[in-house]
Each structure stands twice: as structure tokens, then as C-alpha cells.
PDB file of C-alpha atoms in Angstrom:
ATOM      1  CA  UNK K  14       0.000   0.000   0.000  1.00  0.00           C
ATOM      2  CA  UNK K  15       1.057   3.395  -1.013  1.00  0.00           C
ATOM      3  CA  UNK K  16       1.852   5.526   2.286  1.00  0.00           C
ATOM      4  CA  UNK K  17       3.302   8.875   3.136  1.00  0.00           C
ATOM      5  CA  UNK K  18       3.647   9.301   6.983  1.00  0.00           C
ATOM      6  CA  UNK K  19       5.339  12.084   8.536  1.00  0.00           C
ATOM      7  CA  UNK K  20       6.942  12.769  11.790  1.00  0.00           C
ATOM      8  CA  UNK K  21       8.776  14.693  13.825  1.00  0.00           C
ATOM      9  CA  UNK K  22       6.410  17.520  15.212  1.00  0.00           C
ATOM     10  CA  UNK K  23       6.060  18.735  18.473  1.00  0.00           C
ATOM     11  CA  UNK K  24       5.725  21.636  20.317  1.00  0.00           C
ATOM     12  CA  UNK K  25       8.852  24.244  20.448  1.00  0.00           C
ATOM     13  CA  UNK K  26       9.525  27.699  21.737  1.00  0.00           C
ATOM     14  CA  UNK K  27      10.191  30.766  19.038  1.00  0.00           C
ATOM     15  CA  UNK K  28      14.071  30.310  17.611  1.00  0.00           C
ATOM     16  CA  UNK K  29      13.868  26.426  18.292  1.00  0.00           C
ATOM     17  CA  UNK K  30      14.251  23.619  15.725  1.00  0.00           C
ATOM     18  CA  UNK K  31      12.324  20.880  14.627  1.00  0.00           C
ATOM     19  CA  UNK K  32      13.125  18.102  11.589  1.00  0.00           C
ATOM     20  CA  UNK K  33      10.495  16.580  10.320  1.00  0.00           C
ATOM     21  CA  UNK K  34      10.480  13.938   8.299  1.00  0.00           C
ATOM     22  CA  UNK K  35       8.233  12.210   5.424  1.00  0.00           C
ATOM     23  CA  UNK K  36       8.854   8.511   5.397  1.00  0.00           C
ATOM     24  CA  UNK K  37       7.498   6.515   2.034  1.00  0.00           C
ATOM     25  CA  UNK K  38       6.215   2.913   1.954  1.00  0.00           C
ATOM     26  CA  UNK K  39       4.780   1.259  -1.300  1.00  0.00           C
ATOM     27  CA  UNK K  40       6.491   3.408  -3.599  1.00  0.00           C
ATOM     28  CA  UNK K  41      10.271   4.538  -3.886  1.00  0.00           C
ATOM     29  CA  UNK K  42      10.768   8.304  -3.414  1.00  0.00           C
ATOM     30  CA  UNK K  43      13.707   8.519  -6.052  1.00  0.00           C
ATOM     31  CA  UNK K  44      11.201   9.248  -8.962  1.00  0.00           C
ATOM     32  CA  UNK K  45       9.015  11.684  -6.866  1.00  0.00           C
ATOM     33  CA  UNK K  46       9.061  15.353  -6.622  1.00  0.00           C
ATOM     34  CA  UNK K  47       7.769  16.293  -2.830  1.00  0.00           C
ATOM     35  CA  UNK K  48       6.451  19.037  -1.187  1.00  0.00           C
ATOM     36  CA  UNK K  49       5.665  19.895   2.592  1.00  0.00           C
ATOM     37  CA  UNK K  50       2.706  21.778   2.900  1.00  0.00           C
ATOM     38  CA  UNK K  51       0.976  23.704   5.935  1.00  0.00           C
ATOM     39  CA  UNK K  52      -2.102  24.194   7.353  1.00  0.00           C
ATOM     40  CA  UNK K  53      -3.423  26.599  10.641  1.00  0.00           C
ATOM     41  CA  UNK K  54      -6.372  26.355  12.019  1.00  0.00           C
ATOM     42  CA  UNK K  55      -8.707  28.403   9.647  1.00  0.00           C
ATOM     43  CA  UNK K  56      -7.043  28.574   6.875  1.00  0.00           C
ATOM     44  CA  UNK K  57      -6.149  27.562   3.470  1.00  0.00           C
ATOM     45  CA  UNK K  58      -3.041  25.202   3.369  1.00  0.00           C
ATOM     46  CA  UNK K  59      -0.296  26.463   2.077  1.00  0.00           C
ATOM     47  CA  UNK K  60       3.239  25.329  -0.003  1.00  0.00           C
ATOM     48  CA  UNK K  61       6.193  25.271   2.287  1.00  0.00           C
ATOM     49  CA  UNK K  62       9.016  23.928   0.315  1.00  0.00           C
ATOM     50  CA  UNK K  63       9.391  21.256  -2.622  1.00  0.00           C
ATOM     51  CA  UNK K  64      12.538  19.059  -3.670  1.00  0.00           C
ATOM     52  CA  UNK K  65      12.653  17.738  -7.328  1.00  0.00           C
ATOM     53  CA  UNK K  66      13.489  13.918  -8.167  1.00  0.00           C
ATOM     54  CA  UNK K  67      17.099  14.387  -8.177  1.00  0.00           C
ATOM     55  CA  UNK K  68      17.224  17.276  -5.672  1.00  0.00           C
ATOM     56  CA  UNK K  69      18.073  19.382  -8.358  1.00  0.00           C
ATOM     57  CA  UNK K  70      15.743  21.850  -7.844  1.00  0.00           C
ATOM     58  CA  UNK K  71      14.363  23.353  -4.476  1.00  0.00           C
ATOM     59  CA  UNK K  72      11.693  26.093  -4.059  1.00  0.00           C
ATOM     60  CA  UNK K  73      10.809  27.920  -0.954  1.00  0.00           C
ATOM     61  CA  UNK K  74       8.128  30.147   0.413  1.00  0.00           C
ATOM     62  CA  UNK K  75       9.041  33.180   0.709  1.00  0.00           C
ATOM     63  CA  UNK K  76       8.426  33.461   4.551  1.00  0.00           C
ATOM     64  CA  UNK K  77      10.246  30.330   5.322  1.00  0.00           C
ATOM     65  CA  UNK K  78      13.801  31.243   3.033  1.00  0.00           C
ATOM     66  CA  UNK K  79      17.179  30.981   5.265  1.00  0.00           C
ATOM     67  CA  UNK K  80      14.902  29.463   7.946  1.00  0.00           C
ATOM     68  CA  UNK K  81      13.758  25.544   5.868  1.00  0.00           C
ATOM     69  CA  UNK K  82      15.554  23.806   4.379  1.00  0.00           C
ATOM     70  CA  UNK K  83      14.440  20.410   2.431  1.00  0.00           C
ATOM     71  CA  UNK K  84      16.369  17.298   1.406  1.00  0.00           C
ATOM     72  CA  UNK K  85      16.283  13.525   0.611  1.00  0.00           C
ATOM     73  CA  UNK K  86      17.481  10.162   1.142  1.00  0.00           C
ATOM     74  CA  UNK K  87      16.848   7.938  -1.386  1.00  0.00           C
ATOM     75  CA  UNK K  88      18.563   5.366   0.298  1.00  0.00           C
ATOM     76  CA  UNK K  89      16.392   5.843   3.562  1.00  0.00           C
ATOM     77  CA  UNK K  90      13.427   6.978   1.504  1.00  0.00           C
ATOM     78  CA  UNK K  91      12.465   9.824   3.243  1.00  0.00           C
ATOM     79  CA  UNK K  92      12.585  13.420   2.695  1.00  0.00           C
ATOM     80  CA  UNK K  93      13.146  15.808   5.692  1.00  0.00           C
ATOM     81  CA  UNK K  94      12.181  19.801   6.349  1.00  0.00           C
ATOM     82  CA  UNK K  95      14.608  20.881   8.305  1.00  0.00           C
ATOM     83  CA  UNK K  96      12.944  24.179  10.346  1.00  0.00           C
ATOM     84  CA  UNK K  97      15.298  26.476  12.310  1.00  0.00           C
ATOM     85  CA  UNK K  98      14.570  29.521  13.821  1.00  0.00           C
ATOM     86  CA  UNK K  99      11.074  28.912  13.815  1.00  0.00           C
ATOM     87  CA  UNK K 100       8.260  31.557  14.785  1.00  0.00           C
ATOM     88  CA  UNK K 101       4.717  31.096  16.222  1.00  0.00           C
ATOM     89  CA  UNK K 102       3.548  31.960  12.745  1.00  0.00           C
ATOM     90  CA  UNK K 103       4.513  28.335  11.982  1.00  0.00           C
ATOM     91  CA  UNK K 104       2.183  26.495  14.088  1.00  0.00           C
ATOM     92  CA  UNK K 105       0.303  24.442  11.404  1.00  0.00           C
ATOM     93  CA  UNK K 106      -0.540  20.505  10.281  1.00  0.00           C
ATOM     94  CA  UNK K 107       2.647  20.009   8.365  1.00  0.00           C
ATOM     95  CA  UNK K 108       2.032  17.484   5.408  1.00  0.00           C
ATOM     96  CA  UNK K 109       4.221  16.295   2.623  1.00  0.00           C
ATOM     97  CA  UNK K 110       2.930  15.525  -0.660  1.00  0.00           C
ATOM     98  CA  UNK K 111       4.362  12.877  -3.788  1.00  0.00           C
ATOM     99  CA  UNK K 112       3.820  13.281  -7.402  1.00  0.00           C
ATOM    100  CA  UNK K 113       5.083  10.752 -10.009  1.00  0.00           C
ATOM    101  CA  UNK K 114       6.894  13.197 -12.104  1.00  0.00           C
ATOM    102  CA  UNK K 115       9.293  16.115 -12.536  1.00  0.00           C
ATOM    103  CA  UNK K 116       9.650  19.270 -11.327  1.00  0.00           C
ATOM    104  CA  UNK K 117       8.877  21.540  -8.022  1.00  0.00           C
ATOM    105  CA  UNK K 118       6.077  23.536  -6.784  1.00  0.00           C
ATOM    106  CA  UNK K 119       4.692  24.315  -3.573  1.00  0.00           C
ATOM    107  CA  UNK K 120       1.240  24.711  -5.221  1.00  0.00           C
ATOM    108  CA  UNK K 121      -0.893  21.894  -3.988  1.00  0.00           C
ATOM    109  CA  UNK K 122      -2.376  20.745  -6.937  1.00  0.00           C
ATOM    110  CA  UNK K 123       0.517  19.030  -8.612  1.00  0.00           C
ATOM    111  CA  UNK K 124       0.702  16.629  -5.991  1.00  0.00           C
ATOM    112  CA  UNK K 125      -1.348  13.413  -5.459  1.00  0.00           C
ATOM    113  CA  UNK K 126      -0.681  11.474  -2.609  1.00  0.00           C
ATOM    114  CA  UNK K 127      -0.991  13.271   0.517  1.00  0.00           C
ATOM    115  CA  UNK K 128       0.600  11.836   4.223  1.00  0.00           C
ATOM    116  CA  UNK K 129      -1.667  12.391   7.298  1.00  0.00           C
ATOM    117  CA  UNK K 130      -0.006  15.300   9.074  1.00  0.00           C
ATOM    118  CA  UNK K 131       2.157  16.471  12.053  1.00  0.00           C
ATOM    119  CA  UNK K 132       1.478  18.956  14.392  1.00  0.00           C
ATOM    120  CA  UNK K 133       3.563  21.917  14.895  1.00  0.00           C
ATOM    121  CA  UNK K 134       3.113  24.070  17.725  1.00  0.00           C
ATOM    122  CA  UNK K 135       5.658  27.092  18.062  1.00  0.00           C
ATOM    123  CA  UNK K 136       5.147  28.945  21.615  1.00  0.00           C
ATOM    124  CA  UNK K 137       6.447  30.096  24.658  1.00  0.00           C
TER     125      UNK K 137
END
């Protein structure tokens, strides 16, 4: 069975650091592009970061630049959002996202398969 699950979240206070990661099962991550996504509590979710098949091409939203950073592991098969510095602006569902093809976008529709979430709480 085809299975995104991500982990990692927690709560944090404002400059901490979290990893999360997006572990795949069913299908090997090498030929996916993924994205981590957000979502607060009323409202829309939104694209975090993305990381081509290949890693060669990353994209960033623009609130989250020199703070995220994404990468992979084919070997492990898991992808990872690495989150420094992080704000209470953060707090969100953080999901990552597969599509079977190439490229990067944080925009939710070119992704198909969807993992179930992990909370992120940033406070003091």
C-alpha cells in the first residue's frame, strides 16, 4: 500500500528547531518530486518547500527562506524539512505531498498522494 507518513512535530519555543520527516512505503521516493505543505487552524493550506526527483531543484516560500531547508534520502526513503529559527507563525498541520513526475512547486495541486499530518506548535 502506497503511504506517506510524517513525523517529527512537536511543540517548540520561538528560535527552536524541529526536523520533520516524510517517510514513504509502497512506492520509492527517487522518482518523486515532494512538497511539505501547511495548514493553521482556519485557513487555506499552504506550499512550504518542494525538492525535485534528483534534488536538483528546491523552491521555498518566501516566509520560510534561510529558515527551511528540504532534502532527501533515497537510500532511507524519506525526505526531511529541516525548520530552524522557527516563529509562532509556523504552528500548522505540516504534510508532505508525492507526485510521479518532474519538477517543483509548492502549489498543492501538482501533488497526489498526501501523508496524514504532524502537528507543529511554536510557543512560549
Amino acid at each position: 500500500q502506497l503511504q506517506l507518513v510524517e513525523s517529527g512535530g512537536g511543540l517548540v519555543q520561538p528560535g527552536g528547531s524541529l526536523r520533520l520527516s516524510c517517510a514513504a512505503s509502497g512506492l520509492t521516493l527517487d522518482y518523486y518530486g515532494i512538497g511539505w505543505f501547511r495548514q493553521a487552524p482556519g485557513k487555506e493550506r499552504e506550499g512550504v518547500s518542494c525538492i525535485s526527483r534528483g534534488a536538483g531543484i528546491t523552491n521555498y516560500h518566501d516566509s520560510v527562506k534561510g529558515r527551511f531547508t528540504i532534502s532527501r534520502d533515497n537510500a532511507a526513503n524519506t525526505v526531511y524539512l529541516q525548520m530552524n529559527d522557527l516563529k509562532p507563525e509556523d504552528t500548522a498541520v505540516y504534510y508532505c505531498a508525492a507526485v510521479f513526475r518532474s519538477g517543483c512547486t509548492i502549489s498543492p495541486t501538482f501533488y497526489n498522494r498526501w501523508g496524514q499530518g504532524t502537528q507543529v506548535t511554536v510557543s512560549s
